[in-house]
XYZ file of C-alpha atoms in Angstrom:
724
model
C -0.021 -0.016 -0.008
C 2.640 2.562 1.102
C 4.844 1.787 -1.991
C 1.973 2.129 -4.368
C 0.918 5.404 -2.830
C 4.465 6.662 -2.853
C 4.604 6.140 -6.584
C 1.199 7.728 -7.044
C 2.293 10.862 -5.051
C 5.543 11.158 -7.038
C 3.752 10.730 -10.408
C 1.055 13.258 -9.404
C 3.810 15.662 -8.379
C 5.600 15.392 -11.686
C 2.470 15.316 -13.766
C 0.860 18.090 -11.903
C -0.422 19.999 -14.933
C -2.403 16.994 -16.202
C -3.745 16.055 -12.746
C -5.035 19.554 -11.981
C -6.583 19.865 -15.508
C -8.373 16.533 -15.015
C -9.891 17.554 -11.574
C -10.911 20.982 -12.927
C -12.449 19.295 -15.872
C -14.481 17.059 -13.511
C -15.641 19.984 -11.513
C -16.703 21.848 -14.627
C -18.439 18.721 -16.001
C -20.300 18.198 -12.658
C -21.234 21.858 -12.560
C -22.699 21.749 -16.149
C -24.616 18.605 -15.138
C -26.088 20.317 -12.139
C -27.014 23.420 -14.004
C -28.730 21.516 -16.809
C -30.433 18.747 -14.780
C -34.194 18.893 -14.276
C -35.298 20.563 -11.098
C -35.208 17.937 -8.225
C -38.293 17.158 -6.252
C -38.475 15.756 -2.760
C -37.393 12.238 -2.142
C -40.390 9.861 -2.082
C -40.615 8.701 1.486
C -41.246 4.979 1.785
C -40.750 2.272 4.402
C -40.897 -1.092 2.768
C -42.320 -3.811 5.053
C -44.306 -1.499 7.430
C -48.041 -1.528 7.879
C -48.362 2.225 7.264
C -46.562 1.827 3.807
C -48.735 -1.161 2.868
C -51.796 0.971 3.535
C -50.504 3.822 1.419
C -49.773 1.369 -1.428
C -53.325 -0.026 -1.060
C -54.835 3.466 -1.170
C -52.916 4.385 -4.309
C -54.140 1.153 -5.928
C -57.813 1.271 -4.918
C -58.287 5.075 -4.800
C -56.312 6.198 -7.820
C -55.707 9.930 -8.225
C -56.444 10.749 -4.692
C -52.791 11.498 -3.843
C -52.480 9.394 -0.743
C -49.046 10.873 -0.115
C -49.867 14.268 -1.598
C -49.485 17.484 0.380
C -52.235 18.776 2.609
C -53.174 22.048 4.138
C -55.582 22.926 6.917
C -56.871 26.532 6.773
C -58.145 27.180 10.360
C -60.661 29.933 11.046
C -61.186 31.325 14.556
C -64.133 33.729 15.278
C -63.358 36.842 17.310
C -64.427 36.857 20.997
C -68.231 36.798 21.380
C -68.749 35.668 17.777
C -69.445 32.268 16.210
C -68.277 30.619 12.910
C -71.947 29.960 12.147
C -72.679 33.666 11.998
C -73.924 34.528 8.423
C -71.067 36.897 7.603
C -68.433 34.518 8.952
C -69.933 31.668 7.051
C -69.967 33.637 3.882
C -66.251 34.374 4.265
C -65.402 30.788 4.731
C -67.631 29.718 1.777
C -65.909 32.218 -0.473
C -62.466 30.951 0.682
C -63.450 27.377 -0.172
C -64.320 28.477 -3.655
C -61.101 30.316 -4.064
C -59.085 27.355 -2.869
C -60.821 24.995 -5.327
C -60.061 27.315 -8.247
C -56.692 28.521 -6.987
C -54.583 25.815 -8.653
C -54.833 22.803 -10.897
C -52.651 20.922 -8.327
C -55.616 20.823 -5.860
C -57.221 17.458 -5.578
C -60.017 18.344 -3.111
C -61.319 21.032 -0.732
C -63.764 20.351 2.131
C -66.676 22.622 3.218
C -66.648 22.776 7.053
C -70.324 23.276 7.081
C -71.112 20.125 5.189
C -68.386 17.962 6.778
C -69.092 19.004 10.342
C -65.679 20.610 10.634
C -66.882 23.191 13.148
C -65.954 22.875 16.794
C -68.612 22.094 19.429
C -68.417 25.554 20.906
C -68.889 27.038 17.307
C -65.726 29.307 17.565
C -63.338 27.314 15.274
C -63.705 25.791 11.831
C -61.280 24.319 9.281
C -60.957 23.656 5.597
C -59.041 20.588 4.541
C -57.159 21.051 1.224
C -55.629 17.956 -0.473
C -53.107 18.181 -3.315
C -52.157 15.823 -6.106
C -48.435 16.112 -5.493
C -46.148 16.117 -2.389
C -45.180 19.384 -0.719
C -41.900 20.047 -2.537
C -43.518 19.557 -5.913
C -46.013 22.331 -5.211
C -45.472 25.401 -7.369
C -44.943 28.887 -5.889
C -48.147 29.927 -7.535
C -50.049 27.162 -5.680
C -48.482 28.269 -2.330
C -49.158 31.947 -3.081
C -52.762 31.184 -3.902
C -53.128 29.312 -0.540
C -51.577 32.171 1.425
C -53.536 34.843 -0.423
C -56.803 33.167 0.280
C -55.951 33.104 4.000
C -55.028 36.795 4.006
C -58.323 37.776 2.345
C -60.337 35.708 4.749
C -58.430 37.204 7.740
C -59.094 40.781 6.514
C -62.704 40.551 7.580
C -61.770 40.096 11.435
C -61.364 36.252 11.515
C -58.230 34.750 12.808
C -56.776 32.530 9.894
C -53.876 30.316 10.194
C -52.578 27.603 7.765
C -51.253 24.264 8.931
C -50.220 21.053 7.163
C -47.081 20.461 4.996
C -48.145 22.453 1.988
C -46.179 25.538 3.166
C -43.059 23.482 3.828
C -40.335 24.413 1.375
C -36.608 23.499 0.732
C -34.523 24.548 3.779
C -32.383 27.582 3.199
C -28.676 27.423 3.850
C -27.511 29.947 6.343
C -24.319 31.903 6.779
C -23.131 29.441 9.427
C -21.468 27.057 6.901
C -19.450 30.091 5.533
C -18.422 30.976 9.081
C -17.376 27.407 9.761
C -15.112 27.334 6.748
C -13.582 30.726 7.764
C -12.922 29.386 11.214
C -11.210 26.288 9.601
C -9.029 28.703 7.597
C -7.927 30.541 10.624
C -7.112 27.264 12.397
C -5.091 26.106 9.348
C -3.030 29.401 9.323
C -2.353 29.069 12.956
C -1.380 25.442 12.556
C 0.883 25.799 9.571
C 2.098 29.430 9.948
C 1.763 29.613 6.084
C -0.955 30.983 4.016
C -0.035 28.605 1.207
C -0.205 25.483 3.418
C -3.415 26.733 4.955
C -4.996 27.432 1.454
C -4.306 23.987 0.058
C -6.742 21.923 2.216
C -9.419 24.625 1.799
C -8.983 24.749 -2.037
C -9.017 20.940 -2.412
C -11.885 20.502 0.045
C -13.961 23.068 -1.946
C -13.270 21.280 -5.216
C -14.172 17.872 -3.795
C -17.407 19.241 -2.294
C -18.159 21.119 -5.509
C -17.848 17.881 -7.586
C -19.749 15.796 -5.069
C -22.670 18.198 -4.426
C -22.902 19.075 -8.156
C -23.057 15.414 -8.940
C -25.757 14.842 -6.371
C -27.739 17.801 -7.839
C -27.324 16.518 -11.362
C -28.609 13.022 -10.317
C -31.229 14.196 -7.804
C -34.143 13.926 -10.171
C -33.043 10.680 -11.715
C -32.288 9.003 -8.355
C -35.048 10.583 -6.318
C -32.656 12.081 -3.812
C -34.028 13.982 -0.810
C -33.761 17.665 -0.057
C -31.267 17.230 2.781
C -29.030 14.790 0.960
C -26.824 17.428 -0.573
C -26.584 19.425 2.634
C -25.355 16.478 4.682
C -23.012 15.397 1.958
C -21.481 18.883 1.919
C -21.251 18.765 5.724
C -19.307 15.530 5.769
C -17.356 16.258 2.529
C -16.053 19.627 3.854
C -14.953 18.057 7.156
C -13.077 15.024 5.869
C -11.771 16.891 2.782
C -10.052 19.532 4.869
C -8.781 17.007 7.382
C -7.390 14.481 4.820
C -5.527 17.188 2.995
C -4.352 18.599 6.329
C -2.621 15.323 7.266
C -0.838 14.832 3.973
C 0.364 18.555 3.850
C 1.545 18.219 7.510
C 3.507 15.101 6.648
C 4.944 16.757 3.579
C 6.290 19.552 5.764
C 7.847 16.982 8.135
C 9.561 15.332 5.179
C 10.891 18.631 3.910
C 12.285 19.363 7.402
C 14.374 16.221 7.060
C 16.114 17.768 4.114
C 14.317 15.740 1.340
C 13.598 17.349 -1.956
C 10.030 18.386 -2.686
C 9.205 15.476 -5.050
C 10.573 12.849 -2.659
C 8.799 14.510 0.236
C 5.548 14.426 -1.625
C 5.951 10.746 -2.494
C 6.735 9.736 1.107
C 3.912 12.007 2.531
C 1.468 10.256 0.189
C 2.933 6.845 0.960
C 2.672 7.185 4.707
C -0.031 9.763 5.613
C -1.823 8.756 2.425
C -2.081 5.156 3.734
C -3.779 6.546 6.833
C -6.103 8.623 4.702
C -7.217 5.430 2.681
C -8.056 3.440 5.700
C -9.683 6.362 7.514
C -11.759 6.979 4.499
C -12.698 3.321 4.289
C -14.074 3.335 7.836
C -16.239 6.432 7.010
C -17.548 4.860 3.827
C -18.317 1.580 5.610
C -20.221 3.495 8.258
C -22.257 5.504 5.633
C -22.856 2.656 3.265
C -23.919 0.504 6.228
C -27.112 2.707 6.643
C -28.572 0.496 3.882
C -29.365 -2.145 6.551
C -32.161 -0.031 7.889
C -34.002 -0.661 4.559
C -35.389 2.959 4.240
C -34.505 4.043 0.722
C -34.242 7.774 1.732
C -31.768 7.030 4.401
C -29.770 4.588 2.197
C -29.441 7.219 -0.515
C -28.294 9.877 1.992
C -25.583 7.364 3.174
C -24.429 6.498 -0.378
C -24.293 10.131 -1.473
C -22.308 11.151 1.599
C -19.943 8.172 1.044
C -19.353 9.276 -2.506
C -18.114 12.676 -1.312
C -15.824 10.963 1.155
C -14.321 8.801 -1.710
C -13.852 12.015 -3.794
C -12.057 13.605 -0.700
C -9.686 10.575 -0.514
C -8.906 10.620 -4.143
C -8.162 14.324 -4.175
C -5.965 13.985 -1.089
C -3.886 11.198 -2.878
C -3.580 12.990 -6.270
C -4.498 16.664 -6.269
C -2.651 17.579 -3.117
C 0.631 16.118 -4.344
C 0.111 17.954 -7.622
C -0.523 21.283 -5.916
C 2.531 20.698 -3.712
C 4.499 20.537 -6.916
C 3.586 24.209 -7.474
C 3.921 25.160 -3.844
C 7.263 23.554 -3.267
C 8.887 24.741 0.004
C 6.468 27.687 0.428
C 4.307 25.395 2.551
C 6.899 25.798 5.249
C 6.471 28.584 7.795
C 8.500 31.788 7.315
C 10.823 30.987 10.157
C 11.777 27.618 8.511
C 12.223 29.070 5.080
C 14.601 31.847 6.542
C 16.599 29.150 8.384
C 15.879 30.688 11.745
C 16.798 28.473 14.653
C 14.006 26.199 15.829
C 13.451 25.796 19.529
C 14.239 22.335 20.836
C 11.733 22.781 23.685
C 9.276 19.872 23.760
C 6.036 20.828 22.134
C 2.650 20.701 23.812
C 1.776 17.207 22.472
C 5.086 15.829 23.880
C 4.445 17.530 27.236
C 0.855 16.185 27.272
C 1.872 12.592 26.409
C 4.478 12.520 29.220
C 1.819 13.823 31.622
C -0.616 10.957 30.656
C 2.263 8.452 30.970
C 2.888 9.544 34.516
C -0.780 9.277 35.494
C -2.468 6.964 33.095
C -5.094 5.626 35.578
C -6.162 9.082 36.794
C -6.507 10.414 33.310
C -8.491 7.268 32.252
C -10.894 7.568 35.154
C -11.452 11.265 34.594
C -12.094 10.901 30.968
C -14.495 7.885 31.392
C -16.392 9.349 34.286
C -16.727 12.799 32.638
C -18.164 11.308 29.425
C -20.330 9.039 31.526
C -21.807 12.076 33.245
C -22.554 13.806 29.960
C -24.202 10.650 28.701
C -26.750 10.455 31.474
C -29.563 12.280 29.564
C -29.587 9.330 27.039
C -31.608 7.430 29.654
C -34.619 9.603 28.782
C -34.086 9.742 25.084
C -37.427 10.000 23.163
C -37.387 9.658 19.382
C -40.029 10.617 16.897
C -40.684 12.766 13.813
C -41.535 16.452 14.041
C -44.976 17.743 13.325
C -46.388 21.250 13.375
C -46.606 21.003 17.190
C -42.819 21.085 17.320
C -42.430 24.259 15.217
C -41.731 27.677 16.753
C -44.837 29.565 17.973
C -43.989 32.314 15.477
C -45.088 30.110 12.543
C -48.499 30.048 11.130
C -48.247 26.111 11.071
C -47.783 26.094 14.939
C -50.577 28.589 15.477
C -52.942 26.494 13.360
C -51.977 23.396 15.273
C -52.705 25.134 18.533
C -56.074 26.487 17.316
C -57.200 23.018 16.236
C -56.040 21.481 19.607
C -58.046 24.071 21.486
C -61.145 23.671 19.365
C -61.227 19.992 18.560
C -58.844 18.326 21.017
C -55.148 17.522 20.978
C -55.515 14.310 18.963
C -57.235 16.113 16.107
C -53.866 17.139 14.684
C -52.910 13.467 14.183
C -55.865 11.586 12.805
C -55.392 7.922 11.950
C -56.377 6.533 8.551
C -57.683 2.975 8.879
C -57.923 1.160 5.490
C -60.101 -1.871 5.341
C -59.551 -4.310 2.452
C -63.162 -4.867 1.831
C -66.579 -3.707 3.198
C -66.321 -4.405 6.928
C -68.641 -2.389 8.978
C -67.710 -4.322 12.035
C -64.140 -2.773 11.769
C -65.456 0.704 12.430
C -67.495 -0.590 15.335
C -64.548 -2.420 16.931
C -62.178 0.744 16.514
C -64.883 3.016 17.968
C -64.925 0.999 21.156
C -61.242 1.254 21.867
C -59.916 3.438 24.664
C -58.381 6.685 23.499
C -60.759 7.254 20.514
C -62.666 10.424 20.380
C -64.386 10.080 16.981
C -64.684 7.749 14.003
C -65.862 9.126 10.785
C -68.388 7.222 8.633
C -66.739 4.710 6.279
C -65.888 5.815 2.765
C -65.863 3.128 0.088
C -64.177 3.270 -3.319
C -66.040 2.792 -6.602
C -65.285 -0.924 -6.817
C -66.620 -1.443 -3.342
C -63.694 -3.599 -2.219
C -61.979 -1.004 0.051
C -63.222 1.100 2.938
C -61.478 4.049 4.630
C -62.154 5.168 8.191
C -60.696 8.153 9.929
C -59.991 7.840 13.683
C -59.423 10.886 15.816
C -57.315 10.019 18.985
C -57.834 11.594 22.285
C -54.187 12.611 22.879
C -51.660 14.521 20.850
C -49.935 12.691 17.917
C -46.542 12.323 19.513
C -47.907 10.991 22.846
C -47.312 7.407 24.168
C -51.120 7.073 24.501
C -51.538 7.611 20.761
C -48.874 5.124 20.013
C -50.670 2.628 22.204
C -53.907 3.315 20.346
C -52.308 2.560 17.058
C -50.958 -0.757 18.296
C -54.357 -1.559 19.797
C -56.085 -1.059 16.460
C -53.537 -3.317 14.731
C -53.836 -5.980 17.431
C -57.651 -6.103 17.329
C -57.795 -6.200 13.584
C -56.957 -8.902 11.142
C -54.484 -8.519 8.231
C -57.071 -6.835 6.020
C -57.241 -3.810 8.305
C -54.237 -1.419 8.015
C -53.420 1.780 9.863
C -51.684 4.672 8.137
C -51.545 8.508 8.257
C -48.750 10.791 9.358
C -48.972 9.610 12.978
C -48.703 5.980 12.109
C -45.984 6.587 9.701
C -43.996 8.428 12.408
C -44.522 5.548 14.776
C -43.485 2.879 12.247
C -40.453 4.925 11.202
C -39.265 5.256 14.788
C -39.743 1.600 15.426
C -37.832 0.735 12.305
C -34.944 2.979 13.400
C -34.824 1.401 16.853
C -34.899 -2.114 15.470
C -32.164 -1.453 13.089
C -29.735 0.305 15.552
C -28.179 -2.856 17.043
C -27.719 -4.805 13.748
C -26.225 -1.674 12.240
C -23.843 -1.348 15.184
C -22.822 -4.912 14.923
C -22.188 -4.635 11.116
C -20.271 -1.368 11.083
C -18.235 -2.035 14.188
C -17.473 -5.654 13.136
C -16.285 -4.583 9.726
C -14.298 -1.722 10.927
C -12.700 -3.912 13.781
C -11.390 -6.283 11.099
C -10.091 -3.317 9.085
C -8.286 -1.809 12.084
C -6.765 -5.300 12.923
C -5.196 -5.234 9.445
C -4.041 -1.652 9.898
C -2.506 -1.944 13.433
C -1.590 -5.636 13.478
C -3.218 -5.879 16.911
C -6.328 -7.108 18.674
C -6.536 -4.801 21.660
C -6.023 -1.472 19.724
C -9.056 -2.011 17.506
C -11.043 -3.069 20.613
C -10.049 -0.051 22.481
C -10.946 2.119 19.485
C -14.460 0.635 19.305
C -15.125 1.054 22.994
C -13.910 4.647 22.879
C -16.251 5.380 19.996
C -19.203 3.960 21.895
C -18.360 6.314 24.764
C -18.078 9.238 22.459
C -21.284 8.676 20.637
C -23.377 8.038 23.813
C -21.984 11.229 25.470
C -22.858 13.160 22.214
C -26.361 11.788 22.226
C -26.624 12.841 25.782
C -25.770 16.354 24.902
C -28.345 16.313 22.079
C -31.070 15.152 24.429
C -30.141 17.863 26.970
C -30.365 20.634 24.415
C -33.068 19.564 21.895
C -35.237 17.534 24.267
C -34.754 19.140 27.590
C -34.047 22.605 26.361
C -30.749 23.248 28.348
C -29.014 26.136 26.572
C -31.595 25.704 23.765
C -31.814 29.454 22.916
C -27.961 29.555 22.460
C -28.317 27.028 19.676
C -31.380 28.376 18.123
C -33.785 25.723 19.513
C -37.163 27.488 19.685
C -39.193 24.381 20.483
C -38.129 21.264 22.340
C -39.539 17.876 21.498
C -38.491 14.334 20.754
C -35.118 13.663 19.003
C -35.679 12.956 15.350
C -35.820 9.224 14.804
C -32.861 8.988 12.313
C -30.531 11.204 14.355
C -29.212 8.364 16.667
C -28.434 5.904 13.876
C -27.059 8.620 11.562
C -24.839 9.879 14.287
C -23.603 6.392 15.148
C -22.574 5.908 11.466
C -20.829 9.249 10.950
C -19.328 9.500 14.377
C -17.880 6.049 14.004
C -16.207 6.819 10.752
C -14.871 10.146 12.027
C -13.625 8.674 15.287
C -11.745 5.975 13.392
C -10.126 8.850 11.353
C -8.324 10.127 14.522
C -7.571 6.696 15.752
C -5.871 5.794 12.467
C -4.040 9.176 12.139
C -2.757 9.243 15.765
C -2.069 5.573 16.482
C -0.463 4.875 13.133
C 2.323 7.275 14.064
C 2.768 5.418 17.392
C 2.789 2.017 15.535
C 5.351 3.471 13.077
C 7.724 4.375 16.027
C 7.040 1.173 17.722
C 7.979 -1.142 14.763
C 11.136 1.002 14.398
C 12.334 -0.173 17.872
C 10.983 2.506 20.264
C 9.597 1.310 23.614
C 5.830 1.584 24.052
C 5.972 4.759 26.095
C 8.456 6.299 23.730
C 6.220 5.425 20.856
C 3.209 7.194 22.500
C 5.314 10.368 23.029
C 6.618 10.176 19.442
C 3.002 9.892 18.064
C 1.905 12.799 20.089
C 5.039 14.910 19.198
C 4.170 14.474 15.467
C 0.449 14.100 15.473
C -1.149 15.857 18.515
C -1.085 19.274 16.957
C -2.432 18.271 13.679
C -5.139 16.005 15.215
C -6.233 18.823 17.467
C -6.315 21.192 14.571
C -8.268 18.650 12.445
C -10.817 18.256 15.310
C -11.313 22.013 15.698
C -11.810 22.322 11.899
C -14.429 19.544 11.944
C -16.181 21.113 14.914
C -16.242 24.379 13.143
C -17.659 23.039 9.941
C -20.300 20.921 11.739
C -21.309 23.822 14.054
C -21.794 26.011 10.961
C -24.825 23.841 10.143
C -26.503 24.488 13.444
C -27.951 27.624 11.885
C -29.788 25.509 9.318
C -33.549 25.983 9.049
C -33.919 22.182 8.603
C -34.369 20.615 11.978
C -32.511 17.327 11.083
C -29.576 19.271 9.759
C -29.424 21.455 12.839
C -29.712 18.595 15.198
C -27.009 16.378 13.324
C -24.689 19.338 12.939
C -24.721 19.984 16.644
C -24.423 16.325 17.533
C -21.480 15.758 15.171
C -19.638 18.879 16.509
C -20.031 17.705 20.065
C -19.099 14.123 19.224
C -15.924 15.305 17.522
C -15.024 17.332 20.547
C -15.525 14.304 22.899
C -13.939 11.802 20.663
C -10.836 13.723 19.421
C -10.001 15.844 22.536
C -11.140 13.378 25.267
C -11.075 9.875 23.940
C -8.222 9.959 21.405
C -6.107 12.600 23.100
C -6.596 11.456 26.779
C -8.176 7.976 27.131
C -6.343 6.318 24.155
C -2.718 7.106 25.468
C -3.762 6.254 29.021
C -4.966 2.818 27.855
C -1.952 2.302 25.658
C 0.367 3.154 28.618
C -1.351 0.688 30.839
C -1.315 -2.065 28.264
C 2.379 -1.407 27.269
C 3.655 -4.177 24.939
C 0.392 -6.038 25.216
C -1.280 -3.283 23.090
C 0.443 -4.565 20.009
C -0.133 -8.321 20.678
C -1.434 -10.413 17.700
C -1.702 -14.135 17.756
C 0.820 -15.803 15.430
C -1.982 -17.690 13.568
C -3.745 -14.381 12.974
C -0.494 -12.757 11.947
C -0.211 -15.312 9.130
C -3.773 -14.813 8.015
C -4.057 -11.069 7.944
C -2.588 -9.309 4.922
C 0.278 -6.824 5.586
C -0.764 -3.590 4.016
C 2.303 -1.641 5.483
C 0.270 1.421 6.472
C 3.182 2.727 8.556
C 5.540 2.647 5.591
C 8.085 0.372 7.137
C 8.508 -1.677 3.971
C 8.706 1.578 1.857
C 11.513 2.801 4.101
C 13.433 -0.331 3.673
C 13.077 -0.269 -0.136
C 14.200 3.374 -0.133
C 17.114 2.789 2.182
C 20.464 3.186 0.354
C 21.880 0.096 2.061
C 18.725 -2.070 1.466
C 19.546 -5.752 1.258
C 18.072 -7.450 -1.850
C 17.868 -10.698 0.024
C 15.634 -9.102 2.711
C 12.189 -10.747 2.528
C 10.656 -7.362 3.080
C 12.219 -5.966 -0.074
C 11.418 -6.803 -3.704
C 14.250 -6.255 -6.232
C 11.797 -5.544 -8.992
C 10.223 -2.820 -6.885
C 13.658 -1.376 -6.158
C 14.521 -1.152 -9.889
C 11.199 0.505 -10.553
C 11.601 2.927 -7.669
C 15.082 3.764 -9.021
C 13.580 4.510 -12.412
C 11.096 6.821 -10.679
């Protein structure tokens, strides 16, 4: 591996003009594809194998053209104090609004009249109009939304309180300035780390090119592959973070090689062969974690994982080829000014060395403080509640939330989450059985399709949609009915989605951690080091989830992070965080511990190897962690709740994993294990392939006194390297 990457790095350095031209051409091609591709719609949300999805499929088959998964809007009317919605003038206003809604757009499937559908509250103060559309919310045109809002404004001009709920007003989330601020912070950190604008600019430039290619490709294929609205945002988040970090590690190693008096081309080759090997395996762990999301069997989540994994692959390829090519132009200008002017360098131990020695003196104390501290932060996980947001979780400043509250006050809290019961056949007994269940407020008269083989019943629960009582009601309906009676609707979909996420979490953990454990055994030639890495990751991710619960569910410091309304944690957040955090955690494990392994195989004692690893890697790993935190934190300002929550969770997770687990717990554990940390059974040693990630074989081949008879050297490779 190291030898191949060494050749690749030197080839890219020499052929820098062609390499840069190829990457720029790819960027232009992806940009043209994105600009000319048809406009993307929202990803069709489906959950194969769930009852709610079976019901939706049955409705689409038996009630064609009704738009079972189409957008909906509820226009809620509230009479002023002392007035009733049945007053003649108020009734005329509502009737006029109904007519305008029907003729306002050809995307409208149906509009109900509250006075004929009994959609007026018992006290007569509240009424609502239900608008159903033929397409989902992100396929609605601006003209359709404008017509809906204009109708509401006209109706409210006469003194009525008019608010609009449902998902019809939901639009694509806007990207805030936080992402730009995050990149700016990353640039400042790079300048401080390298002391050179050239060295700081290279990771930013290559990350921008990689993200540009990745996001443009996703945009170009969004319509064809049915990608969701948040796919490109999450891909950009992860692509920026790993793109900057991977380039950072190779540029840092290049500077180290230059400091050892190697010429720029040789330094680029060695940097790519050593740090590049770590980049490959770090990238592989991230890709495994993201692609592994497919085990959940939710197409939307699988596509998000594959798209993000694609940006990681691009980041790895750019680090291995474009960075060496750009180093061919930069030469020795990546060094700080003091080094270029041959100013004397202080031989005082750097911060990484001093910290490693401190940990070696007190490994047990450091280990206990780190574990107990993260354990305390993880306590809120015990009260974790998952779910999908509805209008009740939106800020009170939005019309959707105000409409939600008006309906709750006028019709009861369960009115905002009606259940759609689909009966395969004409079964009047089903409606009677459902009506007798606890927690049911009302059951609408059955509606049958033209063929007479399917009946639909709407059930209004007593409690709010996200309550445990409503979830129990859904399960009760399913338990008391046979296979021909299905429950769907947004509330049932949310329940099924959360259950599917919870059921998939353990198999996903086993798959991802198992595959990465095998990969890390190959990398480190050890059993205990990968085990320690996996346990450290679990500690990091549980602590990060605890912080997410404290902020987004409990509301602690919520205003500081723009959380206007607390509520359940979005169902996909835990499993998505597990995947991404695991991949990123293994990044730091590979980058830091590889340098220790490199020193150990060269004959240093375990303690000395730890100090060497921190002397060369602590500053860079810390900078990489701060950059990742800045990039992820930039997405906390997003208007999309999922992106905001994941951005915060990943920023906190990187802080815990890089600065607590990898920088404190890892050296403490390695110090306590000593030589045992690098133990590998002889039979396993023979089975595992030797990928030479630490570059030991490469150094032997490049050594001027290399022995051709040495089994670790290959004469053919030596002749080829000489030709290079």
